[in-house]
């Protein structure tokens, strides 16, 4: 198994994560692979996955927007970037209403309530985004590299375990 796969031991327990995995793969992120389990797998849901974007500085966010246009099972509920000009330009380019553009990550998370957050910030900001999302139990996908240091990676793991 390569570095870009995360193995989940129980697909029934992680069925929502498997759904998030399909989105993450489409967005160029890590793939989540469920291992066989004796637990029953719940029926697929027709409910759309609520996804938010944090940061617009990583180029892969443009690929995400192309992938989202081909999906009917995902709602882009909000986009955060602190840079007002970048946020406005992105919103215009992709036809996003101003109500889905946020200057503050906390506001995006409490107002738009995404179930998953796709992170396209600079690497140094990954820790703050993960800690903020983990406090609300929101799944997160970040681009490589994950962290700027072992200390940041350890803090991310701690936040994820708590969240």
Tab-separated table of N, CA and C in Angstrom:
chain	number	residue	atom	x	y	z
A	1	UNK	N	0.845	-1.175	0.000
A	1	UNK	CA	0.000	0.000	0.000
A	1	UNK	C	0.888	1.235	0.000
A	2	UNK	N	0.582	2.224	-0.840
A	2	UNK	CA	1.417	3.414	-0.954
A	2	UNK	C	1.118	4.418	0.148
A	3	UNK	N	1.924	5.460	0.216
A	3	UNK	CA	1.792	6.470	1.262
A	3	UNK	C	0.481	7.239	1.197
A	4	UNK	N	-0.170	7.267	0.039
A	4	UNK	CA	-1.350	8.107	-0.092
A	4	UNK	C	-2.654	7.362	0.187
A	5	UNK	N	-2.582	6.248	0.887
A	5	UNK	CA	-3.767	5.492	1.270
A	5	UNK	C	-3.851	5.401	2.783
A	6	UNK	N	-5.040	5.567	3.312
A	6	UNK	CA	-5.299	5.377	4.728
A	6	UNK	C	-6.225	4.176	4.824
A	7	UNK	N	-5.871	3.195	5.607
A	7	UNK	CA	-6.679	1.985	5.712
A	7	UNK	C	-7.614	2.106	6.902
A	8	UNK	N	-8.882	1.897	6.643
A	8	UNK	CA	-9.883	1.886	7.707
A	8	UNK	C	-10.263	0.443	7.987
A	9	UNK	N	-10.397	0.091	9.241
A	9	UNK	CA	-10.622	-1.287	9.616
A	9	UNK	C	-12.081	-1.709	9.625
A	10	UNK	N	-13.017	-0.791	9.559
A	10	UNK	CA	-14.422	-1.142	9.695
A	10	UNK	C	-15.270	-0.279	8.766
A	11	UNK	N	-15.655	-0.794	7.597
A	11	UNK	CA	-16.380	0.021	6.637
A	11	UNK	C	-17.754	0.465	7.133
A	12	UNK	N	-18.419	-0.310	7.976
A	12	UNK	CA	-19.726	0.108	8.471
A	12	UNK	C	-19.574	1.334	9.372
A	13	UNK	N	-18.594	1.295	10.229
A	13	UNK	CA	-18.343	2.400	11.147
A	13	UNK	C	-17.882	3.637	10.389
A	14	UNK	N	-17.214	3.427	9.280
A	14	UNK	CA	-16.621	4.522	8.535
A	14	UNK	C	-17.301	4.748	7.190
A	15	UNK	N	-18.562	4.372	7.033
A	15	UNK	CA	-19.206	4.502	5.739
A	15	UNK	C	-19.225	5.948	5.258
A	16	UNK	N	-19.401	6.876	6.161
A	16	UNK	CA	-19.380	8.289	5.777
A	16	UNK	C	-17.968	8.667	5.324
A	17	UNK	N	-16.959	8.105	6.006
A	17	UNK	CA	-15.577	8.365	5.611
A	17	UNK	C	-15.298	7.797	4.227
A	18	UNK	N	-15.902	6.660	3.899
A	18	UNK	CA	-15.706	6.093	2.567
A	18	UNK	C	-16.280	7.027	1.511
A	19	UNK	N	-17.412	7.635	1.837
A	19	UNK	CA	-18.009	8.604	0.924
A	19	UNK	C	-17.111	9.820	0.781
A	20	UNK	N	-16.592	10.305	1.902
A	20	UNK	CA	-15.655	11.432	1.872
A	20	UNK	C	-14.431	11.041	1.054
A	21	UNK	N	-14.018	9.781	1.153
A	21	UNK	CA	-12.852	9.308	0.407
A	21	UNK	C	-13.021	9.507	-1.082
A	22	UNK	N	-14.203	9.215	-1.592
A	22	UNK	CA	-14.439	9.386	-3.029
A	22	UNK	C	-14.235	10.840	-3.430
A	23	UNK	N	-14.674	11.744	-2.583
A	23	UNK	CA	-14.467	13.160	-2.844
A	23	UNK	C	-12.989	13.505	-2.796
A	24	UNK	N	-12.294	12.998	-1.804
A	24	UNK	CA	-10.882	13.319	-1.646
A	24	UNK	C	-10.059	12.799	-2.813
A	25	UNK	N	-10.397	11.619	-3.296
A	25	UNK	CA	-9.693	11.072	-4.455
A	25	UNK	C	-9.946	11.965	-5.661
A	26	UNK	N	-11.192	12.378	-5.848
A	26	UNK	CA	-11.523	13.251	-6.969
A	26	UNK	C	-10.799	14.585	-6.869
A	27	UNK	N	-10.542	15.020	-5.627
A	27	UNK	CA	-9.869	16.304	-5.406
A	27	UNK	C	-8.359	16.167	-5.398
A	28	UNK	N	-7.854	14.950	-5.580
A	28	UNK	CA	-6.407	14.755	-5.629
A	28	UNK	C	-5.789	14.465	-4.280
A	29	UNK	N	-6.591	14.168	-3.285
A	29	UNK	CA	-6.065	13.910	-1.947
A	29	UNK	C	-5.838	12.434	-1.693
A	30	UNK	N	-5.611	12.106	-0.446
A	30	UNK	CA	-5.356	10.725	-0.045
A	30	UNK	C	-6.606	9.876	-0.216
A	31	UNK	N	-6.413	8.628	-0.543
A	31	UNK	CA	-7.527	7.705	-0.702
A	31	UNK	C	-7.735	6.959	0.599
A	32	UNK	N	-8.983	6.782	0.987
A	32	UNK	CA	-9.331	6.013	2.167
A	32	UNK	C	-9.820	4.660	1.689
A	33	UNK	N	-9.228	3.590	2.195
A	33	UNK	CA	-9.564	2.243	1.764
A	33	UNK	C	-10.128	1.475	2.946
A	34	UNK	N	-11.333	0.963	2.816
A	34	UNK	CA	-11.944	0.204	3.896
A	34	UNK	C	-11.541	-1.263	3.792
A	35	UNK	N	-11.226	-1.849	4.921
A	35	UNK	CA	-10.893	-3.263	4.989
A	35	UNK	C	-12.168	-4.058	5.257
A	36	UNK	N	-12.247	-5.308	4.826
A	36	UNK	CA	-13.425	-6.133	5.086
A	36	UNK	C	-13.700	-6.246	6.582
A	37	UNK	N	-14.967	-6.331	6.911
A	37	UNK	CA	-15.387	-6.444	8.298
A	37	UNK	C	-16.623	-7.325	8.355
A	38	UNK	N	-16.884	-7.893	9.507
A	38	UNK	CA	-18.087	-8.700	9.660
A	38	UNK	C	-19.306	-7.832	9.944
A	39	UNK	N	-19.096	-6.546	10.224
A	39	UNK	CA	-20.207	-5.651	10.519
A	39	UNK	C	-20.983	-5.345	9.242
A	40	UNK	N	-22.324	-5.231	9.332
A	40	UNK	CA	-23.114	-4.918	8.140
A	40	UNK	C	-22.836	-3.502	7.668
A	41	UNK	N	-22.859	-3.309	6.360
A	41	UNK	CA	-22.640	-1.992	5.778
A	41	UNK	C	-24.007	-1.354	5.560
A	42	UNK	N	-24.220	-0.142	6.099
A	42	UNK	CA	-25.527	0.491	5.931
A	42	UNK	C	-25.784	0.844	4.473
A	43	UNK	N	-27.064	0.964	4.121
A	43	UNK	CA	-27.449	1.327	2.758
A	43	UNK	C	-26.919	2.716	2.428
A	44	UNK	N	-26.628	2.931	1.156
A	44	UNK	CA	-26.127	4.232	0.713
A	44	UNK	C	-27.185	5.295	0.958
A	45	UNK	N	-26.730	6.479	1.271
A	45	UNK	CA	-27.645	7.579	1.515
A	45	UNK	C	-27.762	8.438	0.269
A	46	UNK	N	-28.920	9.042	0.070
A	46	UNK	CA	-29.099	9.934	-1.065
A	46	UNK	C	-28.800	11.377	-0.668
A	47	UNK	N	-28.512	11.597	0.598
A	47	UNK	CA	-28.195	12.937	1.086
A	47	UNK	C	-26.858	13.390	0.524
A	48	UNK	N	-26.786	14.647	0.149
A	48	UNK	CA	-25.559	15.205	-0.437
A	48	UNK	C	-24.573	15.563	0.668
A	49	UNK	N	-23.298	15.315	0.416
A	49	UNK	CA	-22.234	15.631	1.361
A	49	UNK	C	-21.959	17.126	1.320
A	50	UNK	N	-21.934	17.750	2.501
A	50	UNK	CA	-21.679	19.190	2.630
A	50	UNK	C	-20.176	19.406	2.774
A	51	UNK	N	-19.580	20.112	1.811
A	51	UNK	CA	-18.131	20.298	1.767
A	51	UNK	C	-17.796	21.785	1.782
A	52	UNK	N	-16.738	22.107	2.544
A	52	UNK	CA	-16.209	23.463	2.556
A	52	UNK	C	-14.773	23.454	2.075
A	53	UNK	N	-14.303	24.603	1.640
A	53	UNK	CA	-12.917	24.777	1.210
A	53	UNK	C	-12.275	25.809	2.122
A	54	UNK	N	-11.083	25.483	2.610
A	54	UNK	CA	-10.311	26.418	3.427
A	54	UNK	C	-9.027	26.752	2.688
A	55	UNK	N	-8.903	27.978	2.249
A	55	UNK	CA	-7.697	28.421	1.567
A	55	UNK	C	-7.803	28.267	0.062
A	56	UNK	N	-7.204	29.218	-0.629
A	56	UNK	CA	-7.256	29.224	-2.089
A	56	UNK	C	-5.878	29.379	-2.711
A	57	UNK	N	-4.815	29.191	-1.931
A	57	UNK	CA	-3.474	29.450	-2.454
A	57	UNK	C	-2.831	28.249	-3.127
A	58	UNK	N	-3.325	27.058	-2.878
A	58	UNK	CA	-2.763	25.855	-3.502
A	58	UNK	C	-3.479	25.621	-4.829
A	59	UNK	N	-2.733	25.407	-5.881
A	59	UNK	CA	-3.289	25.273	-7.223
A	59	UNK	C	-4.299	24.156	-7.413
A	60	UNK	N	-4.264	23.130	-6.587
A	60	UNK	CA	-5.199	22.012	-6.755
A	60	UNK	C	-6.648	22.392	-6.489
A	61	UNK	N	-6.887	23.543	-5.886
A	61	UNK	CA	-8.266	23.953	-5.656
A	61	UNK	C	-9.000	24.137	-6.985
A	62	UNK	N	-8.279	24.509	-8.038
A	62	UNK	CA	-8.924	24.645	-9.356
A	62	UNK	C	-9.371	23.276	-9.877
A	63	UNK	N	-8.563	22.247	-9.651
A	63	UNK	CA	-8.954	20.896	-10.045
A	63	UNK	C	-10.166	20.419	-9.272
A	64	UNK	N	-10.230	20.792	-8.014
A	64	UNK	CA	-11.390	20.441	-7.194
A	64	UNK	C	-12.657	21.009	-7.803
A	65	UNK	N	-12.609	22.247	-8.219
A	65	UNK	CA	-13.807	22.877	-8.760
A	65	UNK	C	-14.270	22.163	-10.026
A	66	UNK	N	-13.334	21.695	-10.842
A	66	UNK	CA	-13.704	20.913	-12.019
A	66	UNK	C	-14.351	19.596	-11.630
A	67	UNK	N	-13.804	18.940	-10.599
A	67	UNK	CA	-14.352	17.659	-10.135
A	67	UNK	C	-15.737	17.845	-9.526
A	68	UNK	N	-15.936	18.911	-8.775
A	68	UNK	CA	-17.243	19.144	-8.146
A	68	UNK	C	-18.332	19.373	-9.187
A	69	UNK	N	-17.958	19.980	-10.307
A	69	UNK	CA	-18.937	20.226	-11.360
A	69	UNK	C	-19.493	18.948	-11.965
A	70	UNK	N	-18.793	17.839	-11.786
A	70	UNK	CA	-19.217	16.550	-12.340
A	70	UNK	C	-19.942	15.693	-11.306
A	71	UNK	N	-20.096	16.195	-10.083
A	71	UNK	CA	-20.691	15.402	-9.003
A	71	UNK	C	-22.072	15.935	-8.650
A	72	UNK	N	-23.016	15.040	-8.436
A	72	UNK	CA	-24.352	15.452	-8.004
A	72	UNK	C	-24.588	15.099	-6.537
A	73	UNK	N	-23.583	14.513	-5.894
A	73	UNK	CA	-23.747	14.060	-4.506
A	73	UNK	C	-22.981	14.933	-3.509
A	74	UNK	N	-22.481	16.091	-3.967
A	74	UNK	CA	-21.672	16.961	-3.120
A	74	UNK	C	-22.162	18.395	-3.264
A	75	UNK	N	-22.326	19.074	-2.128
A	75	UNK	CA	-22.660	20.492	-2.116
A	75	UNK	C	-21.473	21.272	-1.584
A	76	UNK	N	-20.973	22.217	-2.336
A	76	UNK	CA	-19.953	23.134	-1.851
A	76	UNK	C	-20.692	24.214	-1.071
A	77	UNK	N	-20.575	24.171	0.260
A	77	UNK	CA	-21.371	25.055	1.105
A	77	UNK	C	-20.641	26.327	1.502
A	78	UNK	N	-19.327	26.365	1.325
A	78	UNK	CA	-18.611	27.574	1.686
A	78	UNK	C	-17.145	27.511	1.346
A	79	UNK	N	-16.564	28.689	1.139
A	79	UNK	CA	-15.149	28.827	0.812
A	79	UNK	C	-14.567	29.903	1.719
A	80	UNK	N	-13.474	29.565	2.393
A	80	UNK	CA	-12.781	30.520	3.254
A	80	UNK	C	-11.416	30.859	2.683
A	81	UNK	N	-11.095	32.139	2.683
A	81	UNK	CA	-9.724	32.614	2.511
A	81	UNK	C	-9.673	34.004	3.122
A	82	UNK	N	-8.607	34.291	3.851
A	82	UNK	CA	-8.475	35.588	4.515
A	82	UNK	C	-8.243	36.722	3.527
A	83	UNK	N	-7.733	36.419	2.345
A	83	UNK	CA	-7.434	37.428	1.330
A	83	UNK	C	-8.724	37.776	0.571
A	84	UNK	N	-9.250	38.968	0.824
A	84	UNK	CA	-10.531	39.380	0.248
A	84	UNK	C	-10.497	39.402	-1.279
A	85	UNK	N	-9.410	39.888	-1.865
A	85	UNK	CA	-9.320	39.958	-3.328
A	85	UNK	C	-9.297	38.562	-3.944
A	86	UNK	N	-8.523	37.663	-3.349
A	86	UNK	CA	-8.453	36.282	-3.842
A	86	UNK	C	-9.801	35.593	-3.708
A	87	UNK	N	-10.451	35.791	-2.576
A	87	UNK	CA	-11.767	35.197	-2.316
A	87	UNK	C	-12.780	35.704	-3.342
A	88	UNK	N	-12.804	37.012	-3.590
A	88	UNK	CA	-13.761	37.597	-4.537
A	88	UNK	C	-13.498	37.106	-5.957
A	89	UNK	N	-12.232	37.061	-6.351
A	89	UNK	CA	-11.882	36.598	-7.699
A	89	UNK	C	-12.310	35.136	-7.874
A	90	UNK	N	-12.053	34.294	-6.873
A	90	UNK	CA	-12.435	32.882	-6.931
A	90	UNK	C	-13.954	32.753	-7.035
A	91	UNK	N	-14.667	33.518	-6.236
A	91	UNK	CA	-16.129	33.476	-6.274
A	91	UNK	C	-16.672	33.854	-7.640
A	92	UNK	N	-16.107	34.889	-8.230
A	92	UNK	CA	-16.529	35.325	-9.560
A	92	UNK	C	-16.212	34.265	-10.607
A	93	UNK	N	-15.000	33.721	-10.575
A	93	UNK	CA	-14.584	32.707	-11.551
A	93	UNK	C	-15.474	31.475	-11.523
A	94	UNK	N	-15.976	31.132	-10.342
A	94	UNK	CA	-16.732	29.890	-10.205
A	94	UNK	C	-18.220	30.114	-9.931
A	95	UNK	N	-18.685	31.337	-10.083
A	95	UNK	CA	-20.107	31.629	-9.944
A	95	UNK	C	-20.662	31.364	-8.553
A	96	UNK	N	-19.876	31.631	-7.526
A	96	UNK	CA	-20.321	31.398	-6.148
A	96	UNK	C	-20.973	32.649	-5.574
A	97	UNK	N	-22.091	32.461	-4.906
A	97	UNK	CA	-22.763	33.583	-4.264
A	97	UNK	C	-21.885	34.123	-3.138
A	98	UNK	N	-21.989	35.415	-2.876
A	98	UNK	CA	-21.219	36.047	-1.801
A	98	UNK	C	-21.504	35.401	-0.454
A	99	UNK	N	-22.696	34.835	-0.282
A	99	UNK	CA	-23.057	34.201	1.001
A	99	UNK	C	-22.266	32.918	1.257
A	100	UNK	N	-21.596	32.385	0.229
A	100	UNK	CA	-20.785	31.180	0.405
A	100	UNK	C	-19.294	31.490	0.509
A	101	UNK	N	-18.936	32.772	0.568
A	101	UNK	CA	-17.538	33.194	0.671
A	101	UNK	C	-17.301	33.778	2.059
A	102	UNK	N	-16.272	33.260	2.758
A	102	UNK	CA	-16.049	33.631	4.145
A	102	UNK	C	-14.636	34.161	4.372
A	103	UNK	N	-14.542	35.228	5.172
A	103	UNK	CA	-13.258	35.813	5.549
A	103	UNK	C	-12.690	35.160	6.799
A	104	UNK	N	-13.492	34.317	7.452
A	104	UNK	CA	-13.105	33.709	8.722
A	104	UNK	C	-13.499	32.219	8.718
A	105	UNK	N	-12.561	31.353	9.066
A	105	UNK	CA	-12.831	29.915	9.059
A	105	UNK	C	-13.886	29.527	10.085
A	106	UNK	N	-13.820	30.091	11.289
A	106	UNK	CA	-14.832	29.772	12.306
A	106	UNK	C	-16.234	30.094	11.803
A	107	UNK	N	-16.371	31.218	11.126
A	107	UNK	CA	-17.677	31.608	10.605
A	107	UNK	C	-18.154	30.627	9.542
A	108	UNK	N	-17.257	30.201	8.655
A	108	UNK	CA	-17.636	29.200	7.654
A	108	UNK	C	-18.137	27.935	8.351
A	109	UNK	N	-17.392	27.456	9.337
A	109	UNK	CA	-17.750	26.201	9.996
A	109	UNK	C	-19.062	26.301	10.772
A	110	UNK	N	-19.309	27.420	11.426
A	110	UNK	CA	-20.542	27.544	12.213
A	110	UNK	C	-21.741	27.928	11.357
A	111	UNK	N	-21.521	28.664	10.280
A	111	UNK	CA	-22.625	29.112	9.428
A	111	UNK	C	-22.989	28.069	8.371
A	112	UNK	N	-22.000	27.606	7.618
A	112	UNK	CA	-22.255	26.687	6.501
A	112	UNK	C	-22.322	25.228	6.940
A	113	UNK	N	-21.721	24.897	8.083
A	113	UNK	CA	-21.727	23.557	8.673
A	113	UNK	C	-21.307	22.445	7.701
A	114	UNK	N	-20.099	22.537	7.122
A	114	UNK	CA	-19.639	21.447	6.246
A	114	UNK	C	-19.344	20.183	7.049
A	115	UNK	N	-19.491	19.041	6.397
A	115	UNK	CA	-19.125	17.758	7.008
A	115	UNK	C	-17.664	17.423	6.730
A	116	UNK	N	-17.138	17.963	5.649
A	116	UNK	CA	-15.745	17.749	5.264
A	116	UNK	C	-15.167	19.087	4.822
A	117	UNK	N	-13.884	19.257	5.096
A	117	UNK	CA	-13.191	20.492	4.747
A	117	UNK	C	-11.976	20.124	3.913
A	118	UNK	N	-11.883	20.700	2.720
A	118	UNK	CA	-10.755	20.482	1.833
A	118	UNK	C	-9.847	21.690	1.957
A	119	UNK	N	-8.585	21.447	2.321
A	119	UNK	CA	-7.691	22.529	2.713
A	119	UNK	C	-6.659	22.803	1.631
A	120	UNK	N	-6.641	24.044	1.158
A	120	UNK	CA	-5.717	24.487	0.132
A	120	UNK	C	-4.968	25.734	0.604
A	121	UNK	N	-4.590	25.739	1.878
A	121	UNK	CA	-3.792	26.824	2.452
A	121	UNK	C	-2.318	26.526	2.246
A	122	UNK	N	-1.457	27.428	2.701
A	122	UNK	CA	-0.036	27.104	2.724
A	122	UNK	C	0.179	26.076	3.832
A	123	UNK	N	1.242	25.319	3.741
A	123	UNK	CA	1.491	24.209	4.665
A	123	UNK	C	1.561	24.668	6.114
A	124	UNK	N	2.128	25.816	6.369
A	124	UNK	CA	2.245	26.295	7.747
A	124	UNK	C	0.877	26.454	8.400
A	125	UNK	N	-0.152	26.800	7.631
A	125	UNK	CA	-1.496	27.012	8.190
A	125	UNK	C	-2.308	25.734	8.371
A	126	UNK	N	-1.810	24.595	7.906
A	126	UNK	CA	-2.558	23.339	8.046
A	126	UNK	C	-2.917	23.043	9.502
A	127	UNK	N	-1.987	23.248	10.412
A	127	UNK	CA	-2.238	22.934	11.819
A	127	UNK	C	-3.430	23.714	12.356
A	128	UNK	N	-3.454	25.012	12.156
A	128	UNK	CA	-4.555	25.831	12.680
A	128	UNK	C	-5.894	25.400	12.084
A	129	UNK	N	-5.914	25.093	10.784
A	129	UNK	CA	-7.156	24.676	10.134
A	129	UNK	C	-7.624	23.331	10.697
A	130	UNK	N	-6.707	22.390	10.847
A	130	UNK	CA	-7.065	21.068	11.374
A	130	UNK	C	-7.571	21.177	12.809
A	131	UNK	N	-6.899	21.959	13.629
A	131	UNK	CA	-7.353	22.122	15.020
A	131	UNK	C	-8.742	22.749	15.073
A	132	UNK	N	-8.993	23.739	14.243
A	132	UNK	CA	-10.298	24.405	14.212
A	132	UNK	C	-11.387	23.443	13.747
A	133	UNK	N	-11.120	22.697	12.688
A	133	UNK	CA	-12.118	21.749	12.165
A	133	UNK	C	-12.340	20.592	13.135
A	134	UNK	N	-11.273	20.095	13.758
A	134	UNK	CA	-11.392	18.956	14.672
A	134	UNK	C	-12.271	19.293	15.871
A	135	UNK	N	-12.216	20.537	16.339
A	135	UNK	CA	-13.073	20.939	17.471
A	135	UNK	C	-14.544	20.788	17.134
A	136	UNK	N	-14.867	20.775	15.863
A	136	UNK	CA	-16.263	20.651	15.423
A	136	UNK	C	-16.567	19.284	14.801
A	137	UNK	N	-15.594	18.379	14.833
A	137	UNK	CA	-15.809	17.037	14.295
A	137	UNK	C	-15.896	16.996	12.783
A	138	UNK	N	-15.256	17.949	12.106
A	138	UNK	CA	-15.312	18.025	10.645
A	138	UNK	C	-14.118	17.272	10.052
A	139	UNK	N	-14.375	16.383	9.106
A	139	UNK	CA	-13.311	15.660	8.404
A	139	UNK	C	-12.472	16.654	7.608
A	140	UNK	N	-11.160	16.374	7.492
A	140	UNK	CA	-10.253	17.300	6.807
A	140	UNK	C	-9.365	16.543	5.836
A	141	UNK	N	-9.153	17.148	4.646
A	141	UNK	CA	-8.162	16.678	3.692
A	141	UNK	C	-7.239	17.850	3.426
A	142	UNK	N	-5.927	17.620	3.567
A	142	UNK	CA	-4.956	18.659	3.245
A	142	UNK	C	-4.038	18.156	2.139
A	143	UNK	N	-3.485	19.089	1.406
A	143	UNK	CA	-2.518	18.759	0.366
A	143	UNK	C	-1.166	18.444	0.999
A	144	UNK	N	-0.313	17.756	0.241
A	144	UNK	CA	1.045	17.466	0.686
A	144	UNK	C	1.887	18.729	0.569
A	145	UNK	N	2.847	18.899	1.423
A	145	UNK	CA	3.138	18.101	2.606
A	145	UNK	C	2.146	18.410	3.721
A	146	UNK	N	1.966	17.436	4.595
A	146	UNK	CA	1.012	17.572	5.687
A	146	UNK	C	1.411	18.670	6.653
A	147	UNK	N	2.689	18.678	7.061
A	147	UNK	CA	3.114	19.574	8.141
A	147	UNK	C	4.493	20.142	7.859
A	148	UNK	N	4.798	21.230	8.562
A	148	UNK	CA	6.114	21.856	8.418
A	148	UNK	C	7.129	21.283	9.389
A	149	UNK	N	6.661	20.489	10.357
A	149	UNK	CA	7.563	19.909	11.350
A	149	UNK	C	6.901	18.702	12.002
A	150	UNK	N	7.707	17.930	12.690
A	150	UNK	CA	7.175	16.802	13.450
A	150	UNK	C	6.245	17.317	14.543
A	151	UNK	N	6.605	18.430	15.159
A	151	UNK	CA	5.750	19.002	16.209
A	151	UNK	C	4.370	19.356	15.662
A	152	UNK	N	4.315	19.948	14.470
A	152	UNK	CA	3.019	20.262	13.863
A	152	UNK	C	2.245	18.976	13.560
A	153	UNK	N	2.915	17.977	13.015
A	153	UNK	CA	2.244	16.716	12.679
A	153	UNK	C	1.689	16.053	13.937
A	154	UNK	N	2.450	16.079	15.017
A	154	UNK	CA	1.999	15.496	16.284
A	154	UNK	C	0.787	16.258	16.811
A	155	UNK	N	0.819	17.569	16.726
A	155	UNK	CA	-0.320	18.377	17.169
A	155	UNK	C	-1.562	18.089	16.325
A	156	UNK	N	-1.368	17.860	15.022
A	156	UNK	CA	-2.491	17.524	14.147
A	156	UNK	C	-3.098	16.175	14.546
A	157	UNK	N	-2.251	15.208	14.817
A	157	UNK	CA	-2.733	13.892	15.232
A	157	UNK	C	-3.503	13.982	16.544
A	158	UNK	N	-3.018	14.780	17.453
A	158	UNK	CA	-3.688	14.969	18.739
A	158	UNK	C	-5.061	15.622	18.533
A	159	UNK	N	-5.114	16.670	17.708
A	159	UNK	CA	-6.374	17.346	17.430
A	159	UNK	C	-7.363	16.396	16.764
A	160	UNK	N	-6.895	15.619	15.805
A	160	UNK	CA	-7.765	14.673	15.105
A	160	UNK	C	-8.307	13.617	16.062
A	161	UNK	N	-7.470	13.131	16.960
A	161	UNK	CA	-7.918	12.122	17.922
A	161	UNK	C	-8.985	12.689	18.862
A	162	UNK	N	-8.831	13.929	19.256
A	162	UNK	CA	-9.827	14.575	20.121
A	162	UNK	C	-11.115	14.863	19.362
A	163	UNK	N	-10.964	15.185	18.064
A	163	UNK	CA	-12.135	15.588	17.259
A	163	UNK	C	-12.911	14.428	16.736
